[in-house]
Short mmCIF file of C-alpha atoms in Angstrom, two decimals:
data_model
loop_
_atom_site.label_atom_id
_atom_site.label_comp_id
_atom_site.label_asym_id
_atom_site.label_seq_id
_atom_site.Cartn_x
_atom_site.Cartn_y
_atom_site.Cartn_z
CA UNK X 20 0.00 0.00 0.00
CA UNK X 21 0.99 3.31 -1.12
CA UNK X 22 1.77 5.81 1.35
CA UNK X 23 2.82 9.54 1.11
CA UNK X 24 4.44 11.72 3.62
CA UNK X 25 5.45 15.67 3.19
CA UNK X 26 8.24 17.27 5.46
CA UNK X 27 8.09 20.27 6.53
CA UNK X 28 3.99 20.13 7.60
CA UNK X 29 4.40 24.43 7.80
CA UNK X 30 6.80 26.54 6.06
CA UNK X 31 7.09 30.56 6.91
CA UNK X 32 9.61 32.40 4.65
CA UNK X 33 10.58 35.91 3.80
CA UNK X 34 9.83 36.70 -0.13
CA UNK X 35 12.51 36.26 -2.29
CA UNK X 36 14.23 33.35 -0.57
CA UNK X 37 14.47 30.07 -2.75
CA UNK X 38 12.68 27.20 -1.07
CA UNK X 39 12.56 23.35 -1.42
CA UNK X 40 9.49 21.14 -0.42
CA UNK X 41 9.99 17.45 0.61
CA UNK X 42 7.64 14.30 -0.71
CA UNK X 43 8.42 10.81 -0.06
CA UNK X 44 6.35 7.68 -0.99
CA UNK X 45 6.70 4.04 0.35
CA UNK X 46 5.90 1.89 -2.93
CA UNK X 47 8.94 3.24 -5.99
CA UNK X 48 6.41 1.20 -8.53
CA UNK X 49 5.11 4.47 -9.47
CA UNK X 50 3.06 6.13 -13.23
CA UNK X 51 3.73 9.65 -12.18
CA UNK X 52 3.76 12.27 -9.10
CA UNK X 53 1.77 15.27 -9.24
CA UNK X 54 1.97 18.73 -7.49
CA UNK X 55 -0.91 20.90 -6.50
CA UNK X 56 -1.30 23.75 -4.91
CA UNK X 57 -4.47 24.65 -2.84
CA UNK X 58 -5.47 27.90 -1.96
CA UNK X 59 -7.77 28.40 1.28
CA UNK X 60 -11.01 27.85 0.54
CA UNK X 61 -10.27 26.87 -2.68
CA UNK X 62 -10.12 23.94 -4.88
CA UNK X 63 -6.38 21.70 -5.92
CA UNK X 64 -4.74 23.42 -9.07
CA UNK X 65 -2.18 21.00 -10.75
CA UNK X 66 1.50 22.51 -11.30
CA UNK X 67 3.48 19.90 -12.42
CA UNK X 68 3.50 16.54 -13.80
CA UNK X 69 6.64 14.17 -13.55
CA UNK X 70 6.22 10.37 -15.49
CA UNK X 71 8.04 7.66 -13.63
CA UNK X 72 10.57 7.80 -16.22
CA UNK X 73 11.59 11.55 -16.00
CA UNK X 74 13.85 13.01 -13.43
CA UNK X 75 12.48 16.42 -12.85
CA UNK X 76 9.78 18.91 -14.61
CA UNK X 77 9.80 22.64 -14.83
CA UNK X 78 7.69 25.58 -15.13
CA UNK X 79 8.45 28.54 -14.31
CA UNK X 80 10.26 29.53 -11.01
CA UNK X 81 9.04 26.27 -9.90
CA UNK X 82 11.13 23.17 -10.78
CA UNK X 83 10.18 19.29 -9.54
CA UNK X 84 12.29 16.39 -9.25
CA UNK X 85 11.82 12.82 -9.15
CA UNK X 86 14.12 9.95 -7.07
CA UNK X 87 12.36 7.05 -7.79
CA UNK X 88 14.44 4.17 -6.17
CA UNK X 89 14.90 6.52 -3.49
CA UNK X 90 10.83 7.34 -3.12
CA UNK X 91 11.29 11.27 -3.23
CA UNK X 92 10.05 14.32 -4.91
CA UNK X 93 11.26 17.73 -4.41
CA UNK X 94 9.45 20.67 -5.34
CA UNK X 95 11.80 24.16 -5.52
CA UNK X 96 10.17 27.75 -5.50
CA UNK X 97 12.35 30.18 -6.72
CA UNK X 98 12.32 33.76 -5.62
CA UNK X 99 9.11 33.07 -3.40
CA UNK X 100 6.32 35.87 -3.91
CA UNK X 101 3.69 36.23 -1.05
CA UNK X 102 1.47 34.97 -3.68
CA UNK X 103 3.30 32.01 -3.58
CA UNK X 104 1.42 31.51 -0.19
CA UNK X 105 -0.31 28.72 -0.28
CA UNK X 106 -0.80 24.36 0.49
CA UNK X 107 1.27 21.74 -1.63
CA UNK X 108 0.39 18.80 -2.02
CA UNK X 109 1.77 15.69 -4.01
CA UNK X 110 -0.14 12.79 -4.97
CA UNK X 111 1.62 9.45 -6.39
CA UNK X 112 -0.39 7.45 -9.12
CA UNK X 113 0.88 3.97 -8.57
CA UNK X 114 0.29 0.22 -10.14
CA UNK X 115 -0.76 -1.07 -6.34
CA UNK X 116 -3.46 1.54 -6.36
CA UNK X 117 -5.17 0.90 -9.44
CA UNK X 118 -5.70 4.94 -11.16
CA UNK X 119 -5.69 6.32 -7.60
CA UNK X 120 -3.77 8.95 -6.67
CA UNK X 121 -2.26 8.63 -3.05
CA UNK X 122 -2.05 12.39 -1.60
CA UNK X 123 0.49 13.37 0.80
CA UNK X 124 -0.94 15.70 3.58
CA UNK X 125 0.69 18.81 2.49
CA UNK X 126 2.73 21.52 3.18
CA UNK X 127 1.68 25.19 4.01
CA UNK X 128 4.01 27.80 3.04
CA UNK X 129 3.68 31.66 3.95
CA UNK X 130 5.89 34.08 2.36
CA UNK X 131 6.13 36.62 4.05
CA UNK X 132 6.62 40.16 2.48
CA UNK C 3 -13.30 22.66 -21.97
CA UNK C 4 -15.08 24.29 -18.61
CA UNK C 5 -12.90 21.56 -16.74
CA UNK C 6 -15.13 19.80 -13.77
CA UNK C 7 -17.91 21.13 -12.30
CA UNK C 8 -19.13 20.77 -9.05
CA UNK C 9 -22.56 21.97 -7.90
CA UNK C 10 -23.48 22.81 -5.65
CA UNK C 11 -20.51 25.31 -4.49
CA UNK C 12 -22.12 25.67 -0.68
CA UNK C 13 -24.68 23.11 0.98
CA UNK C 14 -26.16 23.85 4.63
CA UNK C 15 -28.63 20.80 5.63
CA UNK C 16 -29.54 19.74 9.14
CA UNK C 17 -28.82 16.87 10.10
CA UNK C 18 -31.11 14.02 8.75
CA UNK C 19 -31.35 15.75 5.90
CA UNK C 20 -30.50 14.03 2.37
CA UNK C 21 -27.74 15.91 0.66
CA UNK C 22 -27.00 15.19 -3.18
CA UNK C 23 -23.82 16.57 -4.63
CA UNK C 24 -23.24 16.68 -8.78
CA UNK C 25 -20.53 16.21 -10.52
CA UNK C 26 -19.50 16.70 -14.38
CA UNK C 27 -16.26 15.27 -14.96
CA UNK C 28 -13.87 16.40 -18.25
CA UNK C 29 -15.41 15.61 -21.55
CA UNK C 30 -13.43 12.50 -23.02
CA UNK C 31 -12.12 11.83 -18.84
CA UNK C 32 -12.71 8.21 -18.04
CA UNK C 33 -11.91 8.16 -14.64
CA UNK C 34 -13.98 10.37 -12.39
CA UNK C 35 -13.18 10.43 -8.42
CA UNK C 36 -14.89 11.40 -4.76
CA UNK C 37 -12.73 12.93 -2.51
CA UNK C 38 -13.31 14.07 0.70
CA UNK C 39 -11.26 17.07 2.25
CA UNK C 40 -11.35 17.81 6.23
CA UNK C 41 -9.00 19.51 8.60
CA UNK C 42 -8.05 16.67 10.70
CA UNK C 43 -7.69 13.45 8.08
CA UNK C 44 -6.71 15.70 4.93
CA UNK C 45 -7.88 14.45 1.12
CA UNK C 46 -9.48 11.40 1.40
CA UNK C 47 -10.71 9.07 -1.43
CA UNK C 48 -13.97 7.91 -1.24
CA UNK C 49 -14.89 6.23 -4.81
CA UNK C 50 -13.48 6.14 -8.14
CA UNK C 51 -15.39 4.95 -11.15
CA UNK C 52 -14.17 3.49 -14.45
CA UNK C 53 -16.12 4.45 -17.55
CA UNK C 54 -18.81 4.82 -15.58
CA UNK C 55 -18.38 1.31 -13.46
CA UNK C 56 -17.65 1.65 -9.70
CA UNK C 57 -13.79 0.17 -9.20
CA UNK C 58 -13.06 1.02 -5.63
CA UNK C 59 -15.36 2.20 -3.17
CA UNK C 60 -13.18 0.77 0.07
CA UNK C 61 -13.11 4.73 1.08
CA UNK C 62 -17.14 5.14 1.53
CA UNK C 63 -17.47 5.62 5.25
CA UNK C 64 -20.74 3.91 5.59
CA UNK C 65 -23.85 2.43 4.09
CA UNK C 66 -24.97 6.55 4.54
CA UNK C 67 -23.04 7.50 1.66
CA UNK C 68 -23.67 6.07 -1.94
CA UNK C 69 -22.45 7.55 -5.38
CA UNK C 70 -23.18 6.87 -9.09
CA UNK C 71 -22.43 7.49 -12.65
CA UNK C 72 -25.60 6.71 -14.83
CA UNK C 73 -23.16 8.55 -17.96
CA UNK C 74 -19.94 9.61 -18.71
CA UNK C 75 -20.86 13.23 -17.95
CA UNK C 76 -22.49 12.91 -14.50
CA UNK C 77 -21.95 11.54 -11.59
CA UNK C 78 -23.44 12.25 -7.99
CA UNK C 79 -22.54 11.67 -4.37
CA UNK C 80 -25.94 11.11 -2.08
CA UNK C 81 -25.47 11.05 1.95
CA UNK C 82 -28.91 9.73 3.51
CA UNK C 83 -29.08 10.57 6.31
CA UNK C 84 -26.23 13.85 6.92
CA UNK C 85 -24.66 13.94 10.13
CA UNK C 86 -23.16 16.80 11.41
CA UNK C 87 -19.21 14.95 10.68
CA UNK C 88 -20.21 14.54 7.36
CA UNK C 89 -19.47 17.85 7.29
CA UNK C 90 -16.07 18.38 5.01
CA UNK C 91 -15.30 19.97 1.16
CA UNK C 92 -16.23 17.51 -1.07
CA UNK C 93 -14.20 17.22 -4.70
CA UNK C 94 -14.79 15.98 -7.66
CA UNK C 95 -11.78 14.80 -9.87
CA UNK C 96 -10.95 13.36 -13.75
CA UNK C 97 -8.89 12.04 -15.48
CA UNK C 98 -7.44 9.90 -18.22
CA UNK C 99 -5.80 6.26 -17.38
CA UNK C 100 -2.14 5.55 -17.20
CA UNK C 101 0.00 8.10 -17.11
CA UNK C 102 -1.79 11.06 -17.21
CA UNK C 103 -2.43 14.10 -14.59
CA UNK C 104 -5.99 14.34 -12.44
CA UNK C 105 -7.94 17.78 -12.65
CA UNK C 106 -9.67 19.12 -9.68
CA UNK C 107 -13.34 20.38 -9.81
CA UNK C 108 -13.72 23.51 -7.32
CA UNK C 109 -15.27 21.48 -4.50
CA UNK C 110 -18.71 21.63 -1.92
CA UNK C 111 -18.61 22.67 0.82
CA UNK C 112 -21.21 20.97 2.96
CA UNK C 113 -22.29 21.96 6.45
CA UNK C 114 -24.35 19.78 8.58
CA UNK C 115 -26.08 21.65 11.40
#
């Protein structure tokens, strides 16, 4: 059984400073990992996409990477904007969970200004 | 495309009440998935149907909750009776199989009084 687990749970930061957040997954028999972003109050928006056989995606100041063997994703935020501020999850889509996607619990990050 | 659609945005039932929540997943989406979304347990996954065919329903809380798919372009989510801890966001999700990404409807947010 799949299982997904985000480090840090909270993240405060003063805008402008480049930030990393940490996914991790049990099961390396993955399709894909997926990043969202939820807003309060509002609903998941995807951000990136990374197959099982890619090492990292990138789209704008935000850049994912993908350890397979080693069951991590990393998700970097360049030059973090207070509209950055915000909850990321990742979600593993994995052969032992049929189409499912397994959702870590996320991260909240506050930039501060 | 409109992407998925939710309705309604805001429920407020008392409890006993029946509450129906609709769902219109991504034209051309075979996959369409429940999620439920509450402070203390996170995103939870309560169904996911396969063109149109219920595959895993392990994450329906009880026999109070029931969902179906009579076409590809609607599904709903019935709880009979509501209970006030049924009260959560509830999102609707789509997607294609394999290795593609899962779109987010805006969610429900249901309040049980």
């Amino acid at each position: 059984k799949q299982e997904v687990t985000q480090i840090p749970a909270a993240l405060s930061v003063p805008e402008g400073e480049n930030l990393v957040l940490n996914c991790s997954f049990t099961d390396s028999a993955i399709y894909n990992l997926q990043w969202f972003r939820q807003d309060p109050g509002k609903g998941l928006t995807s951000l990136l996409l990374i197959q099982s056989s890619q090492r990292e995606q990138t789209s704008g100041r935000l850049n994912a990477s993908l350890d397979k063997s080693s069951g991590r994703s990393t998700l970097y935020i360049a030059a973090s904007q207070p509209g950055d501020s915000a909850t990321y999850l990742c979600a593993v889509k994995s052969p032992s969970e049929g189409q499912n996607f397994v959702f870590g619990p996320g991260t909240r990050l506050s930039v501060l200004p | 495309d409109a992407g998925v659609i939710q309705s309604p945005r805001h429920e407020v039932t008392e409890m006993g009440q029946e509450v129906t929540l609709r769902c219109k997943p991504i034209s051309g989406h075979d996959y369409l998935f429940w999620y439920r979304q509450t402070m203390m347990r996170g995103l939870e996954l309560l169904i996911y149907f396969n063109n149109n065919v219920p595959i895993d329903d392990s994450g329906m809380p009880e026999d109070r909750f029931s969902a179906k798919m009579p076409n590809a372009s609607f599904s709903t989510l019935k709880i009979q009776p509501s209970e006030p801890r049924d009260s959560a966001v509830y999102f609707c999700a789509s997607s294609l199989p394999g290795v593609n990404e899962q779109y987010f409807g805006p969610g429900t947010r249901l309040t049980v009084t």
